[in-house]
CSV table of C-alpha atoms in Angstrom, one decimal:
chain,number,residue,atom,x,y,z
A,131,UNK,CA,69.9,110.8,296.0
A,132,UNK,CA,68.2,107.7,295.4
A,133,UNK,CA,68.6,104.7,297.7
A,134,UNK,CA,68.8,101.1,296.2
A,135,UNK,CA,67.4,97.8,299.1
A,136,UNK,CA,69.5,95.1,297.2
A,137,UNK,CA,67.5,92.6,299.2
A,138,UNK,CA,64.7,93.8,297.2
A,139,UNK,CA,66.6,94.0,294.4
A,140,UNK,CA,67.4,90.6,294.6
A,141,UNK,CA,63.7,89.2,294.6
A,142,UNK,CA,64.3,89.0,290.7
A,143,UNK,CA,65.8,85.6,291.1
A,144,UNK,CA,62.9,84.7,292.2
A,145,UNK,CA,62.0,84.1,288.6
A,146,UNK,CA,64.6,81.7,288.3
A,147,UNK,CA,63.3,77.7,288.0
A,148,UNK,CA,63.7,74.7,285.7
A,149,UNK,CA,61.3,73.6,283.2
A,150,UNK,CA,61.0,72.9,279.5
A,151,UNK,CA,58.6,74.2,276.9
A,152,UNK,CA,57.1,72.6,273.7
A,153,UNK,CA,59.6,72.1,270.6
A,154,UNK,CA,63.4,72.7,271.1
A,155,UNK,CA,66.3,70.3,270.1
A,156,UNK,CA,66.9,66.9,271.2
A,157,UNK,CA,63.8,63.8,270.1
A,158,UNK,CA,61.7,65.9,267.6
A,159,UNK,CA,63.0,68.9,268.3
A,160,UNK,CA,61.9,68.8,272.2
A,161,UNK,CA,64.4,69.4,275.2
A,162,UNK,CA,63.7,69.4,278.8
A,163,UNK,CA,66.2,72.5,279.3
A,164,UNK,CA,64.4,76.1,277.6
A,165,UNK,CA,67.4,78.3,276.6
A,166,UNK,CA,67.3,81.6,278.5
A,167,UNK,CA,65.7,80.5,281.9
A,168,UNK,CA,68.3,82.2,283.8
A,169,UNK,CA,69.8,85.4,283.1
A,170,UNK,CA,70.6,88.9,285.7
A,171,UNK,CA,70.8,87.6,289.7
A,172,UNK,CA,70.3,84.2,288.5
A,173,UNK,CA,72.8,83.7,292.0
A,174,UNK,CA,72.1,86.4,294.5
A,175,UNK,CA,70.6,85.2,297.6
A,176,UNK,CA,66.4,85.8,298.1
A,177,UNK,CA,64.3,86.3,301.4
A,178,UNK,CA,63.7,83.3,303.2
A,179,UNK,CA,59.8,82.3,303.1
A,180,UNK,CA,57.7,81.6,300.2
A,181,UNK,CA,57.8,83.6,296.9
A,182,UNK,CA,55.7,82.3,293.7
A,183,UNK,CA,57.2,83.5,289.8
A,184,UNK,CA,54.3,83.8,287.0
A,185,UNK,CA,55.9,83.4,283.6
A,186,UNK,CA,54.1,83.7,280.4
A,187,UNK,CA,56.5,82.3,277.6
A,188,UNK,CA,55.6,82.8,273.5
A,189,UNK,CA,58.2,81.6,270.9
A,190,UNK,CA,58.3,81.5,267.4
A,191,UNK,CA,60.1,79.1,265.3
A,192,UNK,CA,61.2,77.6,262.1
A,193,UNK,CA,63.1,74.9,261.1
A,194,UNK,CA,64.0,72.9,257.9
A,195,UNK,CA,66.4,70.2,256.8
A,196,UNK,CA,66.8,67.5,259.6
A,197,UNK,CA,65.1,69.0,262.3
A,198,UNK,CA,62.2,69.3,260.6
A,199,UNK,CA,62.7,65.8,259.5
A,200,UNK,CA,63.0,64.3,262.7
A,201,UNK,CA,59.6,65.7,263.9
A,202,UNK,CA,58.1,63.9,261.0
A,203,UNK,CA,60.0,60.8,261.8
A,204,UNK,CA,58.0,61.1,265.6
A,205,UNK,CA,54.5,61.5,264.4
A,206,UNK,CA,55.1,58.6,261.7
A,207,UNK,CA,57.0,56.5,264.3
A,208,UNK,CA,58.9,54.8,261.4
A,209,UNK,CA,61.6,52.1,261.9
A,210,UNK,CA,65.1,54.0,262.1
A,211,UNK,CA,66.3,52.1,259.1
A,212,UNK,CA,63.6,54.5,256.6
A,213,UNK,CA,65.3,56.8,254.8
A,214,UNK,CA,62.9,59.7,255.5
A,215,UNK,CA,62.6,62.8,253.1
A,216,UNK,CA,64.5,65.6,254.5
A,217,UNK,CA,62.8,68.5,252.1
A,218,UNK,CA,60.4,69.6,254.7
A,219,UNK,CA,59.6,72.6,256.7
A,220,UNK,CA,58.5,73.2,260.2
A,221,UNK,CA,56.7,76.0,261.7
A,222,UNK,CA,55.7,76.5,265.7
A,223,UNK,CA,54.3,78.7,267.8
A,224,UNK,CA,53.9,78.5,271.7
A,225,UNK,CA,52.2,80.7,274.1
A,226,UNK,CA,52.7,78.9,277.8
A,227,UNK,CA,52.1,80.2,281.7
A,228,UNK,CA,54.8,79.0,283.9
A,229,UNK,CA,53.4,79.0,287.7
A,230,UNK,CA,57.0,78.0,290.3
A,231,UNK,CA,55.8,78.6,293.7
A,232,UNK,CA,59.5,78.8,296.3
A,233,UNK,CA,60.4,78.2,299.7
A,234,UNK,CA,63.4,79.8,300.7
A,235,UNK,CA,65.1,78.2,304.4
A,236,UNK,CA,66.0,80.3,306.6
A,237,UNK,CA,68.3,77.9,308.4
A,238,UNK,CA,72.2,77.9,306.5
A,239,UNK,CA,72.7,74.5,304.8
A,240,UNK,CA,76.4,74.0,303.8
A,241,UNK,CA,77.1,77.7,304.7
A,242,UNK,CA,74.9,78.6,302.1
A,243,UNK,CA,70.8,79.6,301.1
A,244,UNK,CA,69.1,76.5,300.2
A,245,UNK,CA,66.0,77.0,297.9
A,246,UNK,CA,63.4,74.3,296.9
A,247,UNK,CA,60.8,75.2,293.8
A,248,UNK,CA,58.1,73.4,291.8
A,249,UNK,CA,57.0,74.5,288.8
A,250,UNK,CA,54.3,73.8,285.9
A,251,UNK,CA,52.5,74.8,283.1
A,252,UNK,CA,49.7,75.3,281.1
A,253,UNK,CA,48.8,76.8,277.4
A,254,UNK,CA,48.9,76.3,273.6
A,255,UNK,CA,51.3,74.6,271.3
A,256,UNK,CA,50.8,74.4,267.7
A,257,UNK,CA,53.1,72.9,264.8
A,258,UNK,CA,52.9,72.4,261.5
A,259,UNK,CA,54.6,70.7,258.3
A,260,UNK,CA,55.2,71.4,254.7
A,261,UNK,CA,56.8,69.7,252.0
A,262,UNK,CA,57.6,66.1,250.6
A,263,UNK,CA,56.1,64.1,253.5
A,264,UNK,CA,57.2,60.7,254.0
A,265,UNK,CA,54.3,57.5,254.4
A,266,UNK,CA,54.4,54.1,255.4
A,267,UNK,CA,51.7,51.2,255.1
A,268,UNK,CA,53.7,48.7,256.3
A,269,UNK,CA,56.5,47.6,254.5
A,270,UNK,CA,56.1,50.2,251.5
A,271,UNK,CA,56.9,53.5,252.3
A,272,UNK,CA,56.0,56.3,249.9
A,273,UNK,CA,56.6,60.0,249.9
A,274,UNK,CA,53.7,62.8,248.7
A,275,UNK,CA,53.7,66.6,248.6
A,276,UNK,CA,51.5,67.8,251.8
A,277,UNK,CA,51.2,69.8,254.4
A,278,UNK,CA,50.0,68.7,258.4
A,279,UNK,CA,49.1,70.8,261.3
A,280,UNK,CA,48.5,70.4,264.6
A,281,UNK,CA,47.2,72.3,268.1
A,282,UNK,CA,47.1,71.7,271.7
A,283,UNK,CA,45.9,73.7,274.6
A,284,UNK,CA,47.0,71.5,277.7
A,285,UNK,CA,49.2,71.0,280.7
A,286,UNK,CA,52.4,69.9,281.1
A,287,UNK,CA,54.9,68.7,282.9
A,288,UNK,CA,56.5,68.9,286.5
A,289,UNK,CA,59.7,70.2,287.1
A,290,UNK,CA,61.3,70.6,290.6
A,291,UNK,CA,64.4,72.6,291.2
A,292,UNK,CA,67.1,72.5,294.4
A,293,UNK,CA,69.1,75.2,294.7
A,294,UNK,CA,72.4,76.3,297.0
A,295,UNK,CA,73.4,79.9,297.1
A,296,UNK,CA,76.2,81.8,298.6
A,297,UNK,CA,77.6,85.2,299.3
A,298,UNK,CA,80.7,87.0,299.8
A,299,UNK,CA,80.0,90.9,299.0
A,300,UNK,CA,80.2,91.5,295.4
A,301,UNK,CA,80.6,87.8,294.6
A,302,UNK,CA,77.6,85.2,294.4
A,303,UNK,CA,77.4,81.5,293.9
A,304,UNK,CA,74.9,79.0,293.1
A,305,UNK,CA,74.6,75.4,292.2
A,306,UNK,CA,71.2,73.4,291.5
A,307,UNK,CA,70.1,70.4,290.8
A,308,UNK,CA,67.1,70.3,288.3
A,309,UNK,CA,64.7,67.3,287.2
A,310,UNK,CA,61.9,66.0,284.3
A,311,UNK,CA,58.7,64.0,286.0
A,312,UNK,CA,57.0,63.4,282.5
A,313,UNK,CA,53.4,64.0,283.7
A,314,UNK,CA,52.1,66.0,281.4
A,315,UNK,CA,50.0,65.6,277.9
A,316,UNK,CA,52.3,63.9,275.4
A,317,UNK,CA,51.4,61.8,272.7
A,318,UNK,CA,53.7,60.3,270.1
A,319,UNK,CA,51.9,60.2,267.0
A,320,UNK,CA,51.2,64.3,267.6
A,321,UNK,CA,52.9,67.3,265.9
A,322,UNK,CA,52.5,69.4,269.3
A,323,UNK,CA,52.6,68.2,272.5
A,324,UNK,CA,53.3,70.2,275.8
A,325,UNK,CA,54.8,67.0,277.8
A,326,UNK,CA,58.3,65.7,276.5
A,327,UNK,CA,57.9,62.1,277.1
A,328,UNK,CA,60.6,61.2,279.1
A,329,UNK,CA,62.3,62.4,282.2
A,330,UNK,CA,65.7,64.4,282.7
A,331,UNK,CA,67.8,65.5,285.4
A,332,UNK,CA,69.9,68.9,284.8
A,333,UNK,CA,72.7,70.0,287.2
A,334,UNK,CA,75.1,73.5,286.7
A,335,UNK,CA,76.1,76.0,289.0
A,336,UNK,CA,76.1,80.2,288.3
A,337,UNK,CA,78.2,83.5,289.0
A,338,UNK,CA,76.3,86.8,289.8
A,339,UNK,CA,78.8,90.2,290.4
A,340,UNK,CA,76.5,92.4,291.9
A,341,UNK,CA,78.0,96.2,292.8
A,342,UNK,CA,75.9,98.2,295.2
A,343,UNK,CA,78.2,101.1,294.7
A,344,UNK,CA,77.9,101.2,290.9
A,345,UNK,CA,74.6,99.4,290.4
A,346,UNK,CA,76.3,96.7,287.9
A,347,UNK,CA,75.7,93.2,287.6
A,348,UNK,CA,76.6,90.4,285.7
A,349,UNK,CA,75.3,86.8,285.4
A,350,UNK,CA,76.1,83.5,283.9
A,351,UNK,CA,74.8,80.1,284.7
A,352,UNK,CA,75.8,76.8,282.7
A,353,UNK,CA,74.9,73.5,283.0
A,354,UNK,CA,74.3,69.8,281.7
A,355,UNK,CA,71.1,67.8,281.5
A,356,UNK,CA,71.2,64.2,281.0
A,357,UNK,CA,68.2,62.5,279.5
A,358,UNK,CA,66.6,59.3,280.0
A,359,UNK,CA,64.8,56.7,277.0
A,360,UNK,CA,61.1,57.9,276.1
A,361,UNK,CA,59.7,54.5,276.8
A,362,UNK,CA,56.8,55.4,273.7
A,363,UNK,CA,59.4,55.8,271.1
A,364,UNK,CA,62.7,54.3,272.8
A,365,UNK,CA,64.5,57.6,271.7
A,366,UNK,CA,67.2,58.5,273.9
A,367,UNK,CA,68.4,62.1,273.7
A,368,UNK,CA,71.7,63.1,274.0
A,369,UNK,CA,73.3,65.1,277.0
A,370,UNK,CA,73.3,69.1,276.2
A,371,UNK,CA,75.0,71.8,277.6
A,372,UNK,CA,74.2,74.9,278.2
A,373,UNK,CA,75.0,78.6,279.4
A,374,UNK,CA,72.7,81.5,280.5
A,375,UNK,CA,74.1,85.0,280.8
A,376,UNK,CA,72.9,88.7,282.0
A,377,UNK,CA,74.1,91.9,282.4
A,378,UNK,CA,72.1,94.9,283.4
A,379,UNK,CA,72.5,98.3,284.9
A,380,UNK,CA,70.2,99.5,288.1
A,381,UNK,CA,68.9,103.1,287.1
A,382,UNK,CA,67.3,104.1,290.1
A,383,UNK,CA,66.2,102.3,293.1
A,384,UNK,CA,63.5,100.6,290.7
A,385,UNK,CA,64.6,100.0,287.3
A,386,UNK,CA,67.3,97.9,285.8
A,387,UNK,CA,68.2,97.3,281.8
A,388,UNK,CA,70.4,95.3,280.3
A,389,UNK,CA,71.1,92.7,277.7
A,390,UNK,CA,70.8,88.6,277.9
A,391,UNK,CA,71.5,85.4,275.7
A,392,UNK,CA,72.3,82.1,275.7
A,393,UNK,CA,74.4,79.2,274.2
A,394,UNK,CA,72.8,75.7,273.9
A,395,UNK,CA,75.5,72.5,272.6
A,396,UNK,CA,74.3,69.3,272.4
A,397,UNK,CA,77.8,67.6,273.5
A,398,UNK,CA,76.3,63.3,272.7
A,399,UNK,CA,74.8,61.6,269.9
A,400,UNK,CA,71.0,60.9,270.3
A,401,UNK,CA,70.1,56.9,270.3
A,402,UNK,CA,67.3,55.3,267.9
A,403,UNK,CA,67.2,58.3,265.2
A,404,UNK,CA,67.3,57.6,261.3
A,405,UNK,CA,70.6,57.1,259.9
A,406,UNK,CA,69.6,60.1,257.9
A,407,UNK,CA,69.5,62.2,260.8
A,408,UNK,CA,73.3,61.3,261.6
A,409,UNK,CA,74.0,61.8,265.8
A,410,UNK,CA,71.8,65.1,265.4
A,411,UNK,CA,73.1,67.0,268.1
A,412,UNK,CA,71.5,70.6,268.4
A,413,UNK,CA,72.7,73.9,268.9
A,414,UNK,CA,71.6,77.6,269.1
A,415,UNK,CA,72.8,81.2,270.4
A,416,UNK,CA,70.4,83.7,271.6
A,417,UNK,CA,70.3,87.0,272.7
A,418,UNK,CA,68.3,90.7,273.6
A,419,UNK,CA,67.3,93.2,275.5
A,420,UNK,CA,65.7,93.3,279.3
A,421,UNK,CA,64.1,95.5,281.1
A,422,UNK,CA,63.0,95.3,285.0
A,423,UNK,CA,61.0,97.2,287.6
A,424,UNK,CA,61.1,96.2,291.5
A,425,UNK,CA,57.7,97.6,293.6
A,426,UNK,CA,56.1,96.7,296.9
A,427,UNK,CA,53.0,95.2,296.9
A,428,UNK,CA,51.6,95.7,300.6
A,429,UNK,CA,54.1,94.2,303.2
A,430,UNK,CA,55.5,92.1,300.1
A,431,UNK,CA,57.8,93.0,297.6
A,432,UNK,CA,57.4,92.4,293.5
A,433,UNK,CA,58.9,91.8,290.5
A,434,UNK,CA,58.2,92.5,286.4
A,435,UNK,CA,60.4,91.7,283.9
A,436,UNK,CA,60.5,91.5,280.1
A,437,UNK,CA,63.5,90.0,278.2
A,438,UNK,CA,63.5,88.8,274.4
A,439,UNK,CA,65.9,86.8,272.5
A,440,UNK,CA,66.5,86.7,269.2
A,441,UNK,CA,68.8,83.2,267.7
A,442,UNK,CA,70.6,82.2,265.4
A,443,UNK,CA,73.3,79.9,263.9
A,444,UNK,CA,71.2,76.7,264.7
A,445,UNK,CA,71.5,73.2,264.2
A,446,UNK,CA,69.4,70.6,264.2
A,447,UNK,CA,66.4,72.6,265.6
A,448,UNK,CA,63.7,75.2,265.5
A,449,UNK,CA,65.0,78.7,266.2
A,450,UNK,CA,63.3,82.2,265.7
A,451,UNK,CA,62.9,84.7,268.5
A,452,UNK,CA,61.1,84.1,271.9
A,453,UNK,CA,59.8,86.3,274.9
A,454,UNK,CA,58.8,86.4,278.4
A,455,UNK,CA,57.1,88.3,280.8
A,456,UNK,CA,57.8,88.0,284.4
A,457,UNK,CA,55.8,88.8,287.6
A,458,UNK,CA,57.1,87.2,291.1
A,459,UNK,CA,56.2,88.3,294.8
A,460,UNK,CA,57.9,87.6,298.0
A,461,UNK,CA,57.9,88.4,301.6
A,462,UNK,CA,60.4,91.7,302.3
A,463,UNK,CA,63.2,91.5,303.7
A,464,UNK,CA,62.8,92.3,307.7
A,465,UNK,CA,64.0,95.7,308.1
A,466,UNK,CA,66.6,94.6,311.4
A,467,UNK,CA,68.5,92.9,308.2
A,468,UNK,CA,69.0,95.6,306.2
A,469,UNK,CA,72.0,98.0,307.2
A,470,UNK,CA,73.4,101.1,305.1
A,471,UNK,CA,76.8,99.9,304.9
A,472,UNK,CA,75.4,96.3,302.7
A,473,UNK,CA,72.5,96.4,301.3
A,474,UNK,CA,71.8,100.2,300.6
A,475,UNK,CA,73.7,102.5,297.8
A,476,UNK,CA,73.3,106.2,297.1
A,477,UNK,CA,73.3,107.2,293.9
């Protein structure tokens, strides 16, 4: 009979933080929120103490039409009023380490787990465009066949993240409040930039059913992210919304699968876009499989996870398929905390 901790079956969430990757929706094709960040235990409590996530992130993506469009419209930084080309195609590829170091307070705020994180990251962005590109030399604006292409191995932003859990047996809850500090390497005139520009703030809240008895769970996590003016371009996204979900079924006291998507809605018209554009408001679906496996690493406990989505009916932005790999390590849960009757299930 195998014999599940769910405190250490909780150190998944550790994994859980706000930040936003190279080219997805919103100015350009680039939003602060990166569909799929939460998923399974996105709302279970974790140990108190420090815990740090490793994330390493690779999408691939193609768009055409208007959101191809609009990234041309960026790099060219043409007056709204040009009536820019839309016959163009975009291609991107990103391969990006996420580093969220977490403290975890021991001491109850609001009745619940307060959790504080700050992540970043680092790696390679690259984007390219085909088709009838769209010139200006002053006044007189032109349009050619052509092709550009662009790479950049760099840093990006910072993200911090506050979050507020709570528990009442099978039932978890979680609110958080997420933000933008546009610090990292971001350049208008560029096809691919790690750094969005501008800042954002996100807020949502999240569901977790967790079953020690059967070994189920089920996730879900939505939320809105308001975004400010890029001061290069004076392009003002518009707010998005956004939902995260997870199921996933504990095989032993080690391994979990399951499956996990996301829907991402662009609910406001963006500000300073092309007329051709129209209000430009994005949206995707995405979803796949996930796989997980739970370990101790000395007195610490550790996490590795894989997940992939796949997307699809998009809208104004890039969309292909995207993966990540997980590793986190806490501190384990003190052994005087853990009873049979809890946080321990036979199976």
């Amino acid at each position: 009979m195998a014999r599940i901790n769910w405190r250490v079956a909780l150190l998944a969430t550790a994994a859980t933080l706000a930040f936003s990757p190279e080219s997805r929706a919103d100015e350009s094709g680039i939003s602060f929120w990166l569909p799929g960040l939460y998923g399974s235990l996105a709302a279970t409590p974790a140990t108190p103490g420090w815990s740090i996530a490793a994330i390493y992130y690779h999408t691939s993506v193609n768009a055409s039409g208007a959101a191809a469009a609009s990234r041309e419209f960026q790099v060219g930084r043409f007056s709204p009023t040009v009536n820019i080309n839309l016959n163009v195609a975009l291609g991107g590829q990103a391969d990006l380490m996420f580093i969220a170091p977490t403290y975890t307070f021991a001491t109850p705020v609001l009745g619940g787990q307060l959790s504080a994180t700050l992540a970043s990251v680092y790696g390679r962005n690259s984007a390219s465009l085909a088709g009838t590109l769209t010139a200006a030399a002053g006044p007189i604006v032109t349009t050619r066949n052509g092709f550009l292409e662009d790479a950049l191995v760099s840093y990006g932003d910072l993200y911090p993240t506050l979050k507020l859990k709570w528990n009442n047996g099978v039932h978890n809850y979680m609110v958080y409040g997420a933000g933008d500090i546009p610090v990292g390497d971001y350049n208008p005139s560029r096809l691919a930039n790690i750094g969005i520009g501008h800042g954002a703030i996100d807020l949502g809240g999240g569901y977790t059913y967790l079953n020690p008895t059967t070994g189920t769970e089920v996730s879900g996590v939505g939320g809105f992210t308001y975004n400010f003016k890029n001061p290069d371009t004076q392009y003002q996204s518009g707010i998005d919304f956004h939902f995260d979900w997870g199921v996933s079924q504990f095989l032993s006291k080690q391994v979990f699968v399951g499956f996990v998507g996301y829907a991402y809605q662009q609910i406001t018209d963006d500000f300073g876009q092309p007329a051709a554009l129209g209000g430009f408001r994005s949206r995707v679906l995405g979803i796949g499989p996930q796989v997980g496996y739970i370990f101790p690493i000395g007195s610490n406990q550790a996490f590795l996870g894989l997940k992939g989505y796949g997307e699809f009916d998009a809208a104004n932005r890039a969309s292909g398929w995207n993966t990540w790999l997980t590793f986190s390590i806490s501190e384990a849960a003190p052994a005087s905390t853990i009873t049979p009757t809890r946080h321990l299930v036979r199976k």
